[in-house]
Coordinates of C-alpha atoms and ligand atoms in Angstrom, one line a residue:
M1 CA 77.8 85.0 96.1
V2 CA 79.0 82.6 93.4
N3 CA 82.6 81.4 93.5
I4 CA 83.8 80.8 90.0
L5 CA 87.3 79.8 91.0
K6 CA 88.9 78.3 94.1
A7 CA 92.6 77.7 95.0
E8 CA 92.8 75.3 97.8
H9 CA 96.0 75.0 99.8
I10 CA 98.3 75.5 96.8
N11 CA 102.0 74.8 97.3
V12 CA 104.6 75.0 94.7
S13 CA 108.2 73.9 95.2
L14 CA 110.9 74.1 92.5
K15 CA 114.1 72.4 93.4
D16 CA 114.6 73.3 97.1
K17 CA 112.7 76.5 96.9
Q18 CA 109.1 76.9 98.0
I19 CA 107.6 79.4 95.5
L20 CA 104.0 79.3 96.7
K21 CA 103.0 78.6 100.3
D22 CA 99.6 77.3 101.2
I23 CA 97.6 79.7 99.0
D24 CA 93.9 79.4 99.8
L25 CA 91.7 81.8 97.9
S26 CA 88.2 82.0 96.5
F27 CA 87.1 84.3 93.6
E28 CA 83.6 85.5 93.1
K29 CA 81.8 85.9 89.8
G30 CA 81.8 89.4 88.4
K31 CA 84.6 90.9 90.4
I32 CA 88.1 92.3 89.7
Y33 CA 90.8 91.1 92.0
G34 CA 94.0 93.2 92.1
L35 CA 97.1 91.1 92.8
L36 CA 100.0 93.0 94.2
G37 CA 103.4 92.1 95.5
P38 CA 107.1 92.9 95.0
N39 CA 109.2 91.2 92.3
G40 CA 109.5 87.5 92.9
A41 CA 106.5 87.4 95.3
G42 CA 104.9 84.6 93.3
K43 CA 102.2 86.4 91.4
T44 CA 103.0 85.0 87.9
T45 CA 103.4 81.5 89.3
L46 CA 100.0 81.8 91.0
L47 CA 98.4 83.0 87.8
K48 CA 99.9 80.1 85.9
V49 CA 98.6 77.6 88.5
L50 CA 95.1 79.2 88.2
L51 CA 95.3 79.0 84.4
G52 CA 95.9 75.2 84.6
I53 CA 99.4 75.3 82.9
F54 CA 101.5 74.9 86.1
P55 CA 100.6 71.9 88.2
P56 CA 101.1 72.7 91.9
T57 CA 103.2 70.5 94.1
S58 CA 100.1 70.1 96.2
G59 CA 96.6 71.6 96.4
E60 CA 93.7 71.9 94.1
V61 CA 92.3 74.4 91.6
L62 CA 88.6 74.4 91.0
F63 CA 87.2 76.4 88.1
N64 CA 83.4 76.2 87.9
E65 CA 83.7 73.3 90.2
S66 CA 85.9 71.4 87.8
N67 CA 89.3 70.4 89.0
L68 CA 91.8 71.9 86.5
Y69 CA 94.4 69.3 87.1
K70 CA 92.4 66.2 87.7
N71 CA 89.9 65.3 85.0
P72 CA 89.0 68.8 83.9
K73 CA 85.7 69.0 82.1
K74 CA 86.2 69.2 78.4
D75 CA 87.1 72.7 77.1
V76 CA 87.1 74.2 80.6
R77 CA 90.3 76.0 79.8
N78 CA 88.7 77.6 76.8
S79 CA 86.5 79.6 79.2
I80 CA 89.6 81.3 80.6
G81 CA 91.3 84.3 78.9
S82 CA 94.9 85.2 79.9
I83 CA 97.9 87.2 79.4
I84 CA 100.7 85.5 81.3
E85 CA 104.2 86.9 80.7
F86 CA 104.8 88.1 77.2
P87 CA 102.1 86.8 74.9
G88 CA 103.4 84.5 72.1
F89 CA 102.2 85.4 68.6
Y90 CA 103.2 84.6 65.1
D91 CA 105.6 87.2 63.7
N92 CA 104.7 86.5 60.1
L93 CA 100.9 86.8 60.6
T94 CA 98.9 90.0 60.7
L95 CA 97.2 91.1 63.9
Y96 CA 93.8 90.0 62.5
E97 CA 95.3 86.6 61.5
N98 CA 96.7 86.0 64.9
I99 CA 93.3 86.4 66.5
V100 CA 91.7 84.1 63.9
L101 CA 94.3 81.5 64.7
H102 CA 93.6 81.9 68.4
L103 CA 89.9 81.4 67.9
K104 CA 90.5 78.2 65.9
Y105 CA 92.7 77.0 68.8
V106 CA 89.9 77.6 71.4
Q107 CA 87.3 76.2 68.9
K108 CA 85.3 79.4 68.8
K109 CA 83.6 80.6 65.6
M110 CA 83.4 84.3 65.0
S111 CA 82.6 86.4 62.0
K112 CA 85.1 88.9 60.4
Q113 CA 83.0 91.7 61.7
E114 CA 83.1 90.4 65.3
I115 CA 86.9 90.0 65.2
Y116 CA 87.1 93.6 63.8
S117 CA 85.0 94.7 66.7
I118 CA 87.4 93.1 69.2
L119 CA 90.3 94.7 67.5
N120 CA 88.5 98.0 67.6
T121 CA 87.9 97.6 71.4
V122 CA 91.6 97.4 72.0
G123 CA 92.4 100.2 69.5
L124 CA 94.0 98.0 66.9
Y125 CA 91.3 98.1 64.1
E126 CA 93.3 100.3 61.8
H127 CA 96.5 98.2 62.4
R128 CA 94.7 94.9 61.7
D129 CA 96.6 94.1 58.5
K130 CA 100.1 94.9 60.0
L131 CA 102.4 91.9 60.6
F132 CA 102.9 91.2 64.2
S133 CA 106.7 91.6 63.8
Q134 CA 106.1 95.2 62.6
T135 CA 104.1 96.4 65.6
S136 CA 105.2 98.3 68.7
L137 CA 105.4 96.9 72.2
G138 CA 102.2 98.7 73.2
M139 CA 100.3 97.2 70.1
K140 CA 101.6 93.7 71.0
Q141 CA 100.3 94.2 74.5
R142 CA 96.9 95.3 73.2
L143 CA 96.8 92.3 70.9
G144 CA 97.4 90.1 74.0
I145 CA 94.4 91.7 75.6
A146 CA 92.3 91.2 72.4
R147 CA 93.3 87.5 72.5
A148 CA 92.4 87.2 76.1
I149 CA 88.9 88.6 75.7
A150 CA 88.2 87.4 72.1
H151 CA 86.5 84.1 72.9
N152 CA 84.3 85.6 75.6
P153 CA 85.9 83.9 78.6
S154 CA 84.2 83.9 82.0
L155 CA 87.6 84.3 83.8
L156 CA 90.4 86.6 82.9
L157 CA 93.9 86.1 84.3
L158 CA 96.0 89.1 83.4
D159 CA 99.7 89.4 84.4
E160 CA 100.6 93.1 84.2
P161 CA 98.3 93.8 81.3
T162 CA 99.3 97.4 81.0
N163 CA 103.0 96.7 80.7
G164 CA 104.4 98.8 77.8
L165 CA 101.3 100.8 77.3
D166 CA 101.2 104.6 77.3
P167 CA 99.0 106.5 79.8
Q168 CA 96.1 106.6 77.3
G169 CA 96.5 102.9 76.7
I170 CA 96.5 102.1 80.4
K171 CA 93.3 104.1 80.8
E172 CA 91.7 102.3 77.8
V173 CA 92.6 98.9 79.1
R174 CA 91.2 99.7 82.5
E175 CA 87.9 101.0 81.0
M176 CA 87.7 97.9 78.8
L177 CA 88.2 95.6 81.7
L178 CA 85.7 97.3 83.8
K179 CA 83.2 97.0 80.9
E180 CA 83.9 93.3 80.4
V181 CA 83.3 92.7 84.1
R182 CA 80.3 94.9 84.6
D183 CA 78.5 94.0 81.3
K184 CA 79.3 90.3 81.0
G185 CA 79.9 89.3 84.7
V186 CA 83.5 88.2 83.9
T187 CA 85.8 87.6 86.8
A188 CA 89.3 89.1 86.4
I189 CA 92.5 88.6 88.4
V190 CA 94.9 91.4 87.5
S191 CA 98.5 91.6 88.7
S192 CA 100.2 94.9 88.5
H193 CA 102.9 97.1 90.0
L194 CA 100.8 100.1 89.4
L195 CA 99.0 100.7 92.7
S196 CA 97.0 103.6 91.3
E197 CA 95.6 101.3 88.6
I198 CA 94.6 98.6 91.0
N199 CA 93.1 101.3 93.2
L200 CA 90.9 102.5 90.3
M201 CA 89.7 99.1 89.1
A202 CA 89.9 96.4 91.7
D203 CA 87.0 95.3 93.9
E204 CA 89.2 93.2 96.0
L205 CA 92.8 93.2 96.9
I206 CA 95.3 90.4 97.3
I207 CA 98.9 91.2 98.4
M208 CA 101.6 88.6 98.1
N209 CA 105.1 88.4 99.5
G210 CA 107.6 85.6 99.6
G211 CA 105.1 83.1 98.0
E212 CA 102.4 83.8 100.6
V213 CA 99.2 85.8 100.6
I214 CA 99.9 88.4 103.3
F215 CA 96.7 90.5 102.9
E216 CA 93.3 90.0 101.4
S217 CA 90.5 92.4 101.6
Q218 CA 87.6 94.2 100.0
F219 CA 89.8 97.3 100.1
M220 CA 88.2 99.3 97.4
K221 CA 84.7 98.0 97.6
N222 CA 82.1 100.6 98.9
D223 CA 85.0 102.9 99.7
Q224 CA 86.1 100.4 102.4
E225 CA 88.9 101.9 104.4
V226 CA 91.9 100.2 106.0
F227 CA 93.3 101.4 109.3
L228 CA 96.5 101.0 111.1
Y229 CA 95.9 100.7 114.8
K230 CA 98.4 101.2 117.7
M231 CA 97.2 99.7 120.9
P232 CA 98.9 99.3 124.3
K233 CA 99.8 95.7 124.9
H234 CA 97.9 95.6 128.3
I235 CA 94.7 95.5 126.2
S236 CA 94.2 91.9 125.5
F237 CA 92.7 90.9 122.1
H238 CA 89.0 90.3 122.6
K239 CA 87.3 87.7 120.4
D240 CA 85.2 90.4 118.8
I241 CA 88.2 92.4 117.8
E242 CA 90.2 89.4 116.6
E243 CA 87.3 88.3 114.3
Q244 CA 87.4 91.7 112.6
I245 CA 91.1 92.3 112.1
T246 CA 93.0 91.0 109.2
N247 CA 95.6 88.4 109.5
Y248 CA 98.4 90.5 110.7
R249 CA 99.4 92.0 114.0
V250 CA 102.7 93.6 114.7
T251 CA 104.3 92.9 118.0
S252 CA 106.3 96.0 117.9
N253 CA 108.4 98.1 120.1
G254 CA 107.9 97.9 123.8
D255 CA 104.4 98.2 125.0
T256 CA 102.4 98.6 121.7
H257 CA 100.6 96.2 119.4
E258 CA 100.2 97.4 115.9
F259 CA 97.7 95.9 113.6
I260 CA 95.9 96.5 110.3
A261 CA 92.1 96.2 110.1
T262 CA 89.1 97.2 108.1
L263 CA 87.1 97.6 111.4
P264 CA 86.4 101.4 111.7
P265 CA 87.9 103.2 114.7
D266 CA 84.4 104.0 116.2
Q267 CA 83.5 100.4 116.3
L268 CA 86.8 99.3 117.7
R269 CA 86.5 101.9 120.4
D270 CA 83.0 100.7 121.2
I271 CA 84.2 97.2 121.6
L272 CA 87.1 98.3 123.8
K273 CA 84.7 100.4 126.0
Q274 CA 82.3 97.4 126.3
N275 CA 85.3 95.4 127.6
G276 CA 86.2 98.0 130.2
Y277 CA 89.2 99.6 128.4
S278 CA 89.7 103.2 127.7
A279 CA 89.0 103.9 124.1
E280 CA 91.4 106.9 124.2
E281 CA 94.3 104.5 124.4
I282 CA 94.3 103.5 120.8
E283 CA 95.7 105.4 117.9
A284 CA 94.1 105.0 114.5
Y285 CA 95.5 106.0 111.1
T286 CA 93.7 105.6 107.7
L287 CA 95.9 103.9 105.2
S288 CA 96.0 104.6 101.5
L289 CA 96.7 101.7 99.3
E290 CA 100.3 102.8 99.0
D291 CA 100.6 103.1 102.7
L292 CA 99.1 99.7 103.3
Y293 CA 101.2 98.0 100.6
L294 CA 104.5 99.6 101.8
K295 CA 103.7 98.9 105.4
L296 CA 103.0 95.3 104.8
I297 CA 105.9 94.7 102.5
T298 CA 108.4 96.6 104.7
K299 CA 107.2 94.9 107.9
E300 CA 107.4 91.5 106.1
K301 CA 110.9 92.2 105.2
K302 CA 111.8 93.1 108.8
N303 CA 109.9 90.0 110.0
E304 CA 108.0 92.0 112.4
F305 CA 104.5 90.6 111.7
I306 CA 103.2 87.6 113.5
S307 CA 100.0 85.9 112.6
A308 CA 97.1 87.1 114.7
Ligands
LIG1 N1 110.9 78.0 86.5 C1 111.4 78.5 87.6 N2 112.5 77.9 88.2 C2 112.9 78.3 89.4 N3 112.5 79.4 90.1 C3 111.4 80.0 89.5 C4 110.9 79.6 88.3 N4 109.8 80.5 88.0 C5 109.8 81.4 89.0 N5 110.7 81.1 89.9 C6 111.0 81.8 91.2 O1 109.8 81.9 91.8 C7 109.6 83.1 92.5 C8 108.3 83.8 92.1 O2 108.4 84.2 90.8 P1 107.2 84.9 90.0 O3 107.6 85.2 88.6 O4 106.0 84.1 90.3 O5 107.1 86.3 90.9 P2 106.3 87.6 90.5 O6 105.6 88.0 91.7 O7 105.4 87.4 89.3 O8 107.4 88.6 90.2 P3 107.5 89.9 89.2 O9 106.7 91.0 89.8 O10 108.9 90.2 89.1 O11 106.9 89.5 87.8 C9 110.9 83.9 92.2 O12 111.8 83.8 93.3 C10 111.4 83.3 91.0 O13 112.8 83.4 90.9

């Protein structure tokens, strides 16, 4: 397991508001991370911090073991491709020329044919000579993706990359991303409000709310399932259980603990039996990504979660 990127205890405060709170994450080479969260959760801010364009109030970002904010190795940022917020391009240049300019900026030499091939990958080859100002929203977004991948980065930071794309475009972007990751070992962090897209492409899931990471899991990997458990409070949390549950437990109504875990029900029941409890006392529910997301966000809003 090779970590290409690490965010260590990132805090961001703007004026009196804390926008990111103690974000501590590691990202492995060759994986797609889905970044989810409601509007204002802090996803874009986190991506900007990871890109090296938004210095955190405290904390470190290490990309290939180089600190992005303190003496970064030369050209380290040129190994990152990104779409963060609306990509800025030159209106009076063609799509082809915009990519040429970007490649100059990141000091990467490419032949005309190679640039055509990139434009072809994102479905823009036949529009290559159109002025940027004369393209549709979807084409602009595709050009943003072309720019993000053009210089063969090892890390992609993509903030809602399918914004403005039609269903076919969304599918093409997903397939292209999967190909980049699988063929070239690129690591991608992709924020989206489209749960179904994240479900289809991400290996790992990060859910944010209120500037914090509230859930982190290999949700999709190897069909990993996530369960909601309801357990009577008289069953005390055994170390073996605690080690396997995720960071959240609900102290809910009356006599019941609710918690979310990837630990399968059979294994949880075995642990309970080994500790002298009746396994029949717990209720287990499989959560879809939508269930999980809504459960976490809703509970967060109601302040019902406490840290396990
Ligand atoms: N420059 C800024 N000055 C003050 N507050 C800011 C600034 N940029 C972002 N914020 C605030 O930080 C919080 C997080 O914003 P951010 O854009 O990172 O969220 P997000 O999860 O990307 O949201 P969305 O899904 O709507 O894009 C919000 O409350 C936002 O208002």
